[in-house]
PDB file of C-alpha atoms in Angstrom:
ATOM      1  CA  UNK A 143      18.527  -3.526  42.539  1.00  0.00           C
ATOM      2  CA  UNK A 144      20.572  -4.328  39.433  1.00  0.00           C
ATOM      3  CA  UNK A 145      17.849  -6.739  38.319  1.00  0.00           C
ATOM      4  CA  UNK A 146      15.155  -4.097  38.774  1.00  0.00           C
ATOM      5  CA  UNK A 147      17.282  -1.534  36.908  1.00  0.00           C
ATOM      6  CA  UNK A 148      17.688  -3.959  34.005  1.00  0.00           C
ATOM      7  CA  UNK A 149      13.938  -4.470  33.808  1.00  0.00           C
ATOM      8  CA  UNK A 150      13.335  -0.711  33.778  1.00  0.00           C
ATOM      9  CA  UNK A 151      15.886  -0.233  30.981  1.00  0.00           C
ATOM     10  CA  UNK A 152      14.302  -3.039  28.964  1.00  0.00           C
ATOM     11  CA  UNK A 153      10.833  -1.573  29.339  1.00  0.00           C
ATOM     12  CA  UNK A 154      12.135   1.869  28.342  1.00  0.00           C
ATOM     13  CA  UNK A 155      13.705   0.460  25.183  1.00  0.00           C
ATOM     14  CA  UNK A 156      10.482  -1.301  24.284  1.00  0.00           C
ATOM     15  CA  UNK A 157       8.589   1.955  24.693  1.00  0.00           C
ATOM     16  CA  UNK A 158      11.039   3.737  22.378  1.00  0.00           C
ATOM     17  CA  UNK A 159      10.781   1.003  19.761  1.00  0.00           C
ATOM     18  CA  UNK A 160       7.006   1.080  19.949  1.00  0.00           C
ATOM     19  CA  UNK A 161       6.959   4.634  18.590  1.00  0.00           C
ATOM     20  CA  UNK A 162       7.473   3.422  15.018  1.00  0.00           C
ATOM     21  CA  UNK A 163       6.589   0.388  12.980  1.00  0.00           C
ATOM     22  CA  UNK A 164       6.993  -0.750   9.405  1.00  0.00           C
ATOM     23  CA  UNK A 165       6.428  -3.725   7.180  1.00  0.00           C
ATOM     24  CA  UNK A 166       7.963  -3.308   3.768  1.00  0.00           C
ATOM     25  CA  UNK A 167       7.237  -4.600   0.295  1.00  0.00           C
ATOM     26  CA  UNK A 168       9.433  -4.316  -2.830  1.00  0.00           C
ATOM     27  CA  UNK A 169       9.352  -0.924  -4.548  1.00  0.00           C
ATOM     28  CA  UNK A 170       7.850  -1.044  -8.030  1.00  0.00           C
ATOM     29  CA  UNK A 171       7.483   1.959 -10.328  1.00  0.00           C
ATOM     30  CA  UNK A 172       4.500   2.187 -12.634  1.00  0.00           C
ATOM     31  CA  UNK A 173       5.332   1.267 -16.224  1.00  0.00           C
ATOM     32  CA  UNK A 174       2.492   3.303 -17.754  1.00  0.00           C
ATOM     33  CA  UNK A 175       1.313   6.759 -16.733  1.00  0.00           C
ATOM     34  CA  UNK A 176      -2.025   5.521 -15.350  1.00  0.00           C
ATOM     35  CA  UNK A 177      -0.824   2.246 -13.868  1.00  0.00           C
ATOM     36  CA  UNK A 178      -0.187   3.456 -10.320  1.00  0.00           C
ATOM     37  CA  UNK A 179      -2.898   1.063  -9.131  1.00  0.00           C
ATOM     38  CA  UNK A 180      -1.334  -1.863 -11.021  1.00  0.00           C
ATOM     39  CA  UNK A 181       2.091  -1.087  -9.539  1.00  0.00           C
ATOM     40  CA  UNK A 182       0.531  -1.081  -6.063  1.00  0.00           C
ATOM     41  CA  UNK A 183      -1.096  -4.451  -6.724  1.00  0.00           C
ATOM     42  CA  UNK A 184       2.295  -5.714  -7.913  1.00  0.00           C
ATOM     43  CA  UNK A 185       4.001  -4.457  -4.734  1.00  0.00           C
ATOM     44  CA  UNK A 186       1.494  -6.024  -2.356  1.00  0.00           C
ATOM     45  CA  UNK A 187       1.393  -9.272  -4.335  1.00  0.00           C
ATOM     46  CA  UNK A 188       5.194  -9.453  -4.392  1.00  0.00           C
ATOM     47  CA  UNK A 189       5.325  -8.804  -0.664  1.00  0.00           C
ATOM     48  CA  UNK A 190       2.956 -11.691  -0.092  1.00  0.00           C
ATOM     49  CA  UNK A 191       5.021 -14.042  -2.241  1.00  0.00           C
ATOM     50  CA  UNK A 192       3.099 -13.909  -5.520  1.00  0.00           C
ATOM     51  CA  UNK A 193       4.998 -12.249  -8.372  1.00  0.00           C
ATOM     52  CA  UNK A 194       2.373 -10.436 -10.454  1.00  0.00           C
ATOM     53  CA  UNK A 195       3.318  -8.114 -13.312  1.00  0.00           C
ATOM     54  CA  UNK A 196       1.489  -4.841 -13.836  1.00  0.00           C
ATOM     55  CA  UNK A 197       0.240  -5.818 -17.271  1.00  0.00           C
ATOM     56  CA  UNK A 198      -1.156  -9.050 -15.847  1.00  0.00           C
ATOM     57  CA  UNK A 199      -3.062  -7.064 -13.225  1.00  0.00           C
ATOM     58  CA  UNK A 200      -4.500  -4.893 -15.995  1.00  0.00           C
ATOM     59  CA  UNK A 201      -5.459  -7.917 -18.084  1.00  0.00           C
ATOM     60  CA  UNK A 202      -7.019  -9.702 -15.121  1.00  0.00           C
ATOM     61  CA  UNK A 203      -9.049  -6.578 -14.335  1.00  0.00           C
ATOM     62  CA  UNK A 204     -10.200  -6.384 -17.959  1.00  0.00           C
ATOM     63  CA  UNK A 205     -11.291 -10.018 -17.887  1.00  0.00           C
ATOM     64  CA  UNK A 206     -13.826  -9.407 -15.122  1.00  0.00           C
ATOM     65  CA  UNK A 207     -17.500  -9.369 -16.118  1.00  0.00           C
ATOM     66  CA  UNK A 208     -18.900  -5.918 -15.398  1.00  0.00           C
ATOM     67  CA  UNK A 209     -15.375  -4.780 -14.599  1.00  0.00           C
ATOM     68  CA  UNK A 210     -13.960  -1.415 -13.557  1.00  0.00           C
ATOM     69  CA  UNK A 211     -12.284  -1.109 -16.968  1.00  0.00           C
ATOM     70  CA  UNK A 212     -15.348  -1.618 -19.167  1.00  0.00           C
ATOM     71  CA  UNK A 213     -15.335  -0.219 -22.670  1.00  0.00           C
ATOM     72  CA  UNK A 214     -11.619  -0.680 -23.257  1.00  0.00           C
ATOM     73  CA  UNK A 215      -9.559  -2.209 -26.032  1.00  0.00           C
ATOM     74  CA  UNK A 216      -9.557  -5.924 -26.803  1.00  0.00           C
ATOM     75  CA  UNK A 217      -5.772  -5.853 -27.264  1.00  0.00           C
ATOM     76  CA  UNK A 218      -3.797  -7.887 -24.714  1.00  0.00           C
ATOM     77  CA  UNK A 219      -2.364  -5.706 -21.950  1.00  0.00           C
ATOM     78  CA  UNK A 220       1.051  -7.383 -21.847  1.00  0.00           C
ATOM     79  CA  UNK A 221       1.476  -7.215 -25.631  1.00  0.00           C
ATOM     80  CA  UNK A 222       0.117  -3.679 -26.029  1.00  0.00           C
ATOM     81  CA  UNK A 223       0.619  -1.909 -22.687  1.00  0.00           C
ATOM     82  CA  UNK A 224       0.320   1.622 -24.048  1.00  0.00           C
ATOM     83  CA  UNK A 225      -3.084   0.758 -25.525  1.00  0.00           C
ATOM     84  CA  UNK A 226      -4.195  -0.479 -22.111  1.00  0.00           C
ATOM     85  CA  UNK A 227      -3.164   2.561 -20.079  1.00  0.00           C
ATOM     86  CA  UNK A 228      -6.247   2.493 -17.852  1.00  0.00           C
ATOM     87  CA  UNK A 229      -7.030   4.117 -14.556  1.00  0.00           C
ATOM     88  CA  UNK A 230      -8.784   1.916 -11.994  1.00  0.00           C
ATOM     89  CA  UNK A 231     -10.407   1.895  -8.553  1.00  0.00           C
ATOM     90  CA  UNK A 232      -8.749   0.820  -5.328  1.00  0.00           C
ATOM     91  CA  UNK A 233     -12.019  -0.646  -3.984  1.00  0.00           C
ATOM     92  CA  UNK A 234     -15.658  -0.797  -4.957  1.00  0.00           C
ATOM     93  CA  UNK A 235     -15.979  -2.755  -8.210  1.00  0.00           C
ATOM     94  CA  UNK A 236     -14.943  -5.941  -9.967  1.00  0.00           C
ATOM     95  CA  UNK A 237     -11.324  -5.657 -11.023  1.00  0.00           C
ATOM     96  CA  UNK A 238     -10.450  -3.081  -8.368  1.00  0.00           C
ATOM     97  CA  UNK A 239      -7.189  -3.466  -6.443  1.00  0.00           C
ATOM     98  CA  UNK A 240      -9.008  -5.046  -3.514  1.00  0.00           C
ATOM     99  CA  UNK A 241     -10.918  -7.440  -5.765  1.00  0.00           C
ATOM    100  CA  UNK A 242      -7.793  -8.534  -7.652  1.00  0.00           C
ATOM    101  CA  UNK A 243      -5.828  -9.120  -4.457  1.00  0.00           C
ATOM    102  CA  UNK A 244      -8.669 -11.090  -2.891  1.00  0.00           C
ATOM    103  CA  UNK A 245      -9.988 -13.121  -5.801  1.00  0.00           C
ATOM    104  CA  UNK A 246      -6.989 -13.442  -8.120  1.00  0.00           C
ATOM    105  CA  UNK A 247      -3.790 -13.259  -6.104  1.00  0.00           C
ATOM    106  CA  UNK A 248      -4.541 -14.904  -2.778  1.00  0.00           C
ATOM    107  CA  UNK A 249      -4.273 -11.778  -0.610  1.00  0.00           C
ATOM    108  CA  UNK A 250      -7.732 -11.439   0.902  1.00  0.00           C
ATOM    109  CA  UNK A 251      -8.310  -7.747   1.561  1.00  0.00           C
ATOM    110  CA  UNK A 252     -10.860  -5.489   3.205  1.00  0.00           C
ATOM    111  CA  UNK A 253     -12.057  -2.083   2.066  1.00  0.00           C
ATOM    112  CA  UNK A 254     -11.449   1.052   4.121  1.00  0.00           C
ATOM    113  CA  UNK A 255     -13.271   4.335   3.536  1.00  0.00           C
ATOM    114  CA  UNK A 256     -12.122   7.441   5.404  1.00  0.00           C
ATOM    115  CA  UNK A 257     -14.827   8.340   7.872  1.00  0.00           C
ATOM    116  CA  UNK A 258     -14.051   9.882  11.223  1.00  0.00           C
ATOM    117  CA  UNK A 259     -11.256  11.723  12.972  1.00  0.00           C
ATOM    118  CA  UNK A 260      -7.550  11.709  12.222  1.00  0.00           C
ATOM    119  CA  UNK A 261      -6.996   9.969  15.563  1.00  0.00           C
ATOM    120  CA  UNK A 262      -9.052   7.029  14.278  1.00  0.00           C
ATOM    121  CA  UNK A 263      -6.941   6.930  11.131  1.00  0.00           C
ATOM    122  CA  UNK A 264      -3.726   6.925  13.152  1.00  0.00           C
ATOM    123  CA  UNK A 265      -4.981   4.017  15.242  1.00  0.00           C
ATOM    124  CA  UNK A 266      -6.112   2.072  12.177  1.00  0.00           C
ATOM    125  CA  UNK A 267      -2.799   2.466  10.361  1.00  0.00           C
ATOM    126  CA  UNK A 268      -0.804   1.628  13.474  1.00  0.00           C
ATOM    127  CA  UNK A 269      -2.819  -1.542  13.941  1.00  0.00           C
ATOM    128  CA  UNK A 270      -2.415  -2.580  10.317  1.00  0.00           C
ATOM    129  CA  UNK A 271       1.346  -2.063  10.213  1.00  0.00           C
ATOM    130  CA  UNK A 272       2.045  -3.578  13.635  1.00  0.00           C
ATOM    131  CA  UNK A 273       0.113  -6.550  12.274  1.00  0.00           C
ATOM    132  CA  UNK A 274       2.464  -6.718   9.243  1.00  0.00           C
ATOM    133  CA  UNK A 275      -0.203  -5.508   6.810  1.00  0.00           C
ATOM    134  CA  UNK A 276       1.111  -2.856   4.376  1.00  0.00           C
ATOM    135  CA  UNK A 277      -1.789  -1.501   2.337  1.00  0.00           C
ATOM    136  CA  UNK A 278      -2.842   0.336  -0.817  1.00  0.00           C
ATOM    137  CA  UNK A 279      -4.205   3.846  -0.265  1.00  0.00           C
ATOM    138  CA  UNK A 280      -6.163   5.722  -2.901  1.00  0.00           C
ATOM    139  CA  UNK A 281      -6.793   9.453  -2.916  1.00  0.00           C
ATOM    140  CA  UNK A 282      -5.631  12.836  -4.136  1.00  0.00           C
ATOM    141  CA  UNK A 283      -1.922  12.182  -3.668  1.00  0.00           C
ATOM    142  CA  UNK A 284      -0.797  13.500  -7.050  1.00  0.00           C
ATOM    143  CA  UNK A 285       2.258  11.921  -8.604  1.00  0.00           C
ATOM    144  CA  UNK A 286       3.436  11.129 -12.093  1.00  0.00           C
ATOM    145  CA  UNK A 287       1.980  14.338 -13.456  1.00  0.00           C
ATOM    146  CA  UNK A 288      -1.508  13.149 -12.546  1.00  0.00           C
ATOM    147  CA  UNK A 289      -4.154  15.705 -11.679  1.00  0.00           C
ATOM    148  CA  UNK A 290      -6.617  12.984 -10.745  1.00  0.00           C
ATOM    149  CA  UNK A 291      -6.519  10.237  -8.147  1.00  0.00           C
ATOM    150  CA  UNK A 292      -3.370   8.319  -7.322  1.00  0.00           C
ATOM    151  CA  UNK A 293      -2.569   5.097  -5.452  1.00  0.00           C
ATOM    152  CA  UNK A 294       0.334   4.452  -3.077  1.00  0.00           C
ATOM    153  CA  UNK A 295       1.443   1.690  -0.709  1.00  0.00           C
ATOM    154  CA  UNK A 296       1.755   2.820   2.922  1.00  0.00           C
ATOM    155  CA  UNK A 297       4.189   0.697   4.909  1.00  0.00           C
ATOM    156  CA  UNK A 298       5.788   2.745   7.711  1.00  0.00           C
ATOM    157  CA  UNK A 299       4.513   4.933  10.556  1.00  0.00           C
ATOM    158  CA  UNK A 300       6.492   6.919  13.129  1.00  0.00           C
ATOM    159  CA  UNK A 301       4.586   8.436  16.023  1.00  0.00           C
ATOM    160  CA  UNK A 302       7.732  10.335  16.994  1.00  0.00           C
ATOM    161  CA  UNK A 303       8.033  12.235  13.702  1.00  0.00           C
ATOM    162  CA  UNK A 304       4.300  12.149  12.881  1.00  0.00           C
ATOM    163  CA  UNK A 305       5.144  10.747   9.442  1.00  0.00           C
ATOM    164  CA  UNK A 306       4.107   7.821   7.313  1.00  0.00           C
ATOM    165  CA  UNK A 307       6.416   6.244   4.763  1.00  0.00           C
ATOM    166  CA  UNK A 308       5.058   4.998   1.473  1.00  0.00           C
ATOM    167  CA  UNK A 309       5.990   3.776  -1.970  1.00  0.00           C
ATOM    168  CA  UNK A 310       4.758   6.139  -4.649  1.00  0.00           C
ATOM    169  CA  UNK A 311       4.663   4.219  -7.955  1.00  0.00           C
ATOM    170  CA  UNK A 312       5.559   7.424  -9.801  1.00  0.00           C
ATOM    171  CA  UNK A 313       8.694   8.281  -7.816  1.00  0.00           C
ATOM    172  CA  UNK A 314       9.659   5.578  -5.318  1.00  0.00           C
ATOM    173  CA  UNK A 315       9.829   5.553  -1.540  1.00  0.00           C
ATOM    174  CA  UNK A 316       9.168   8.780   0.367  1.00  0.00           C
ATOM    175  CA  UNK A 317       7.359   9.997   3.475  1.00  0.00           C
ATOM    176  CA  UNK A 318       4.902  12.697   4.484  1.00  0.00           C
ATOM    177  CA  UNK A 319       3.164  13.910   7.616  1.00  0.00           C
ATOM    178  CA  UNK A 320       0.176  11.976   8.858  1.00  0.00           C
ATOM    179  CA  UNK A 321      -1.898  15.151   8.546  1.00  0.00           C
ATOM    180  CA  UNK A 322      -1.057  15.476   4.843  1.00  0.00           C
ATOM    181  CA  UNK A 323      -1.803  11.824   4.108  1.00  0.00           C
ATOM    182  CA  UNK A 324      -5.066  12.000   6.033  1.00  0.00           C
ATOM    183  CA  UNK A 325      -6.092  15.083   4.051  1.00  0.00           C
ATOM    184  CA  UNK A 326      -5.530  13.207   0.764  1.00  0.00           C
ATOM    185  CA  UNK A 327      -6.619   9.627   1.420  1.00  0.00           C
ATOM    186  CA  UNK A 328     -10.121   8.534   0.452  1.00  0.00           C
ATOM    187  CA  UNK A 329     -10.048   4.732   0.509  1.00  0.00           C
ATOM    188  CA  UNK A 330      -7.710   1.800   1.109  1.00  0.00           C
ATOM    189  CA  UNK A 331      -7.388  -1.900   0.332  1.00  0.00           C
ATOM    190  CA  UNK A 332      -6.017  -3.569   3.469  1.00  0.00           C
ATOM    191  CA  UNK A 333      -4.823  -7.206   3.553  1.00  0.00           C
ATOM    192  CA  UNK A 334      -6.616  -9.264   6.178  1.00  0.00           C
ATOM    193  CA  UNK A 335      -3.567 -11.333   7.083  1.00  0.00           C
ATOM    194  CA  UNK A 336       0.041 -10.577   7.977  1.00  0.00           C
ATOM    195  CA  UNK A 337       2.656 -10.515   5.250  1.00  0.00           C
ATOM    196  CA  UNK A 338       4.662 -13.776   5.221  1.00  0.00           C
ATOM    197  CA  UNK A 339       8.101 -13.526   6.748  1.00  0.00           C
ATOM    198  CA  UNK A 340       7.125 -11.228   9.587  1.00  0.00           C
ATOM    199  CA  UNK A 341       8.510  -7.769  10.231  1.00  0.00           C
ATOM    200  CA  UNK A 342      10.785  -7.419   7.213  1.00  0.00           C
ATOM    201  CA  UNK A 343      11.149  -3.700   7.823  1.00  0.00           C
ATOM    202  CA  UNK A 344      11.137  -3.893  11.620  1.00  0.00           C
ATOM    203  CA  UNK A 345      10.859  -0.507  13.310  1.00  0.00           C
ATOM    204  CA  UNK A 346      13.186   1.801  11.370  1.00  0.00           C
ATOM    205  CA  UNK A 347      12.457   3.692   8.205  1.00  0.00           C
ATOM    206  CA  UNK A 348      14.861   2.771   5.377  1.00  0.00           C
ATOM    207  CA  UNK A 349      17.509   5.325   4.443  1.00  0.00           C
ATOM    208  CA  UNK A 350      17.155   4.266   0.806  1.00  0.00           C
ATOM    209  CA  UNK A 351      14.235   2.819  -1.146  1.00  0.00           C
ATOM    210  CA  UNK A 352      13.495  -0.844  -0.557  1.00  0.00           C
ATOM    211  CA  UNK A 353      13.788  -2.733  -3.840  1.00  0.00           C
TER     212      UNK A 353
END
């Protein structure tokens, strides 16, 4: 009987733990007002063991033929960051976040476009994070005084609280309801493989930002 009781307790604990999951990357704030996307690329790249600066991401995007940042300045992004304060796309063109991660920084990524019910979105995010795959989300999240699109890195999901935790490059780590995030998200760049090192965040949301 004691053995059976122990098994029941163990299963119960596993069920409780399975209500939340997270896989964290270092928090990085955007260094220019439009570089939310570059900060997100930096966070994902850092999490996957490749230290990429934001200005390098901008320069690498500019160097693409037929790039997302066409028509910009010829000045080097790392030498003249304020002159290279570009917006960018999360997916969909050469030099986008997904393209840079896949073809420049060794983090092969897939494109996600919101299409379907919120239940599908919940299942997708749960599967990504349980699989140690924090991801870049693009949409109407606001942030940094921006009235246009914004990019964030989603890395935590609690079914119990119905919240997702994310790094906002304008402010740092925060969380919001799944319903709010679903209402804002348009697209995402999702790594195909698990982040090295396994479940660095495990199953609890951090009390303070992860740096």
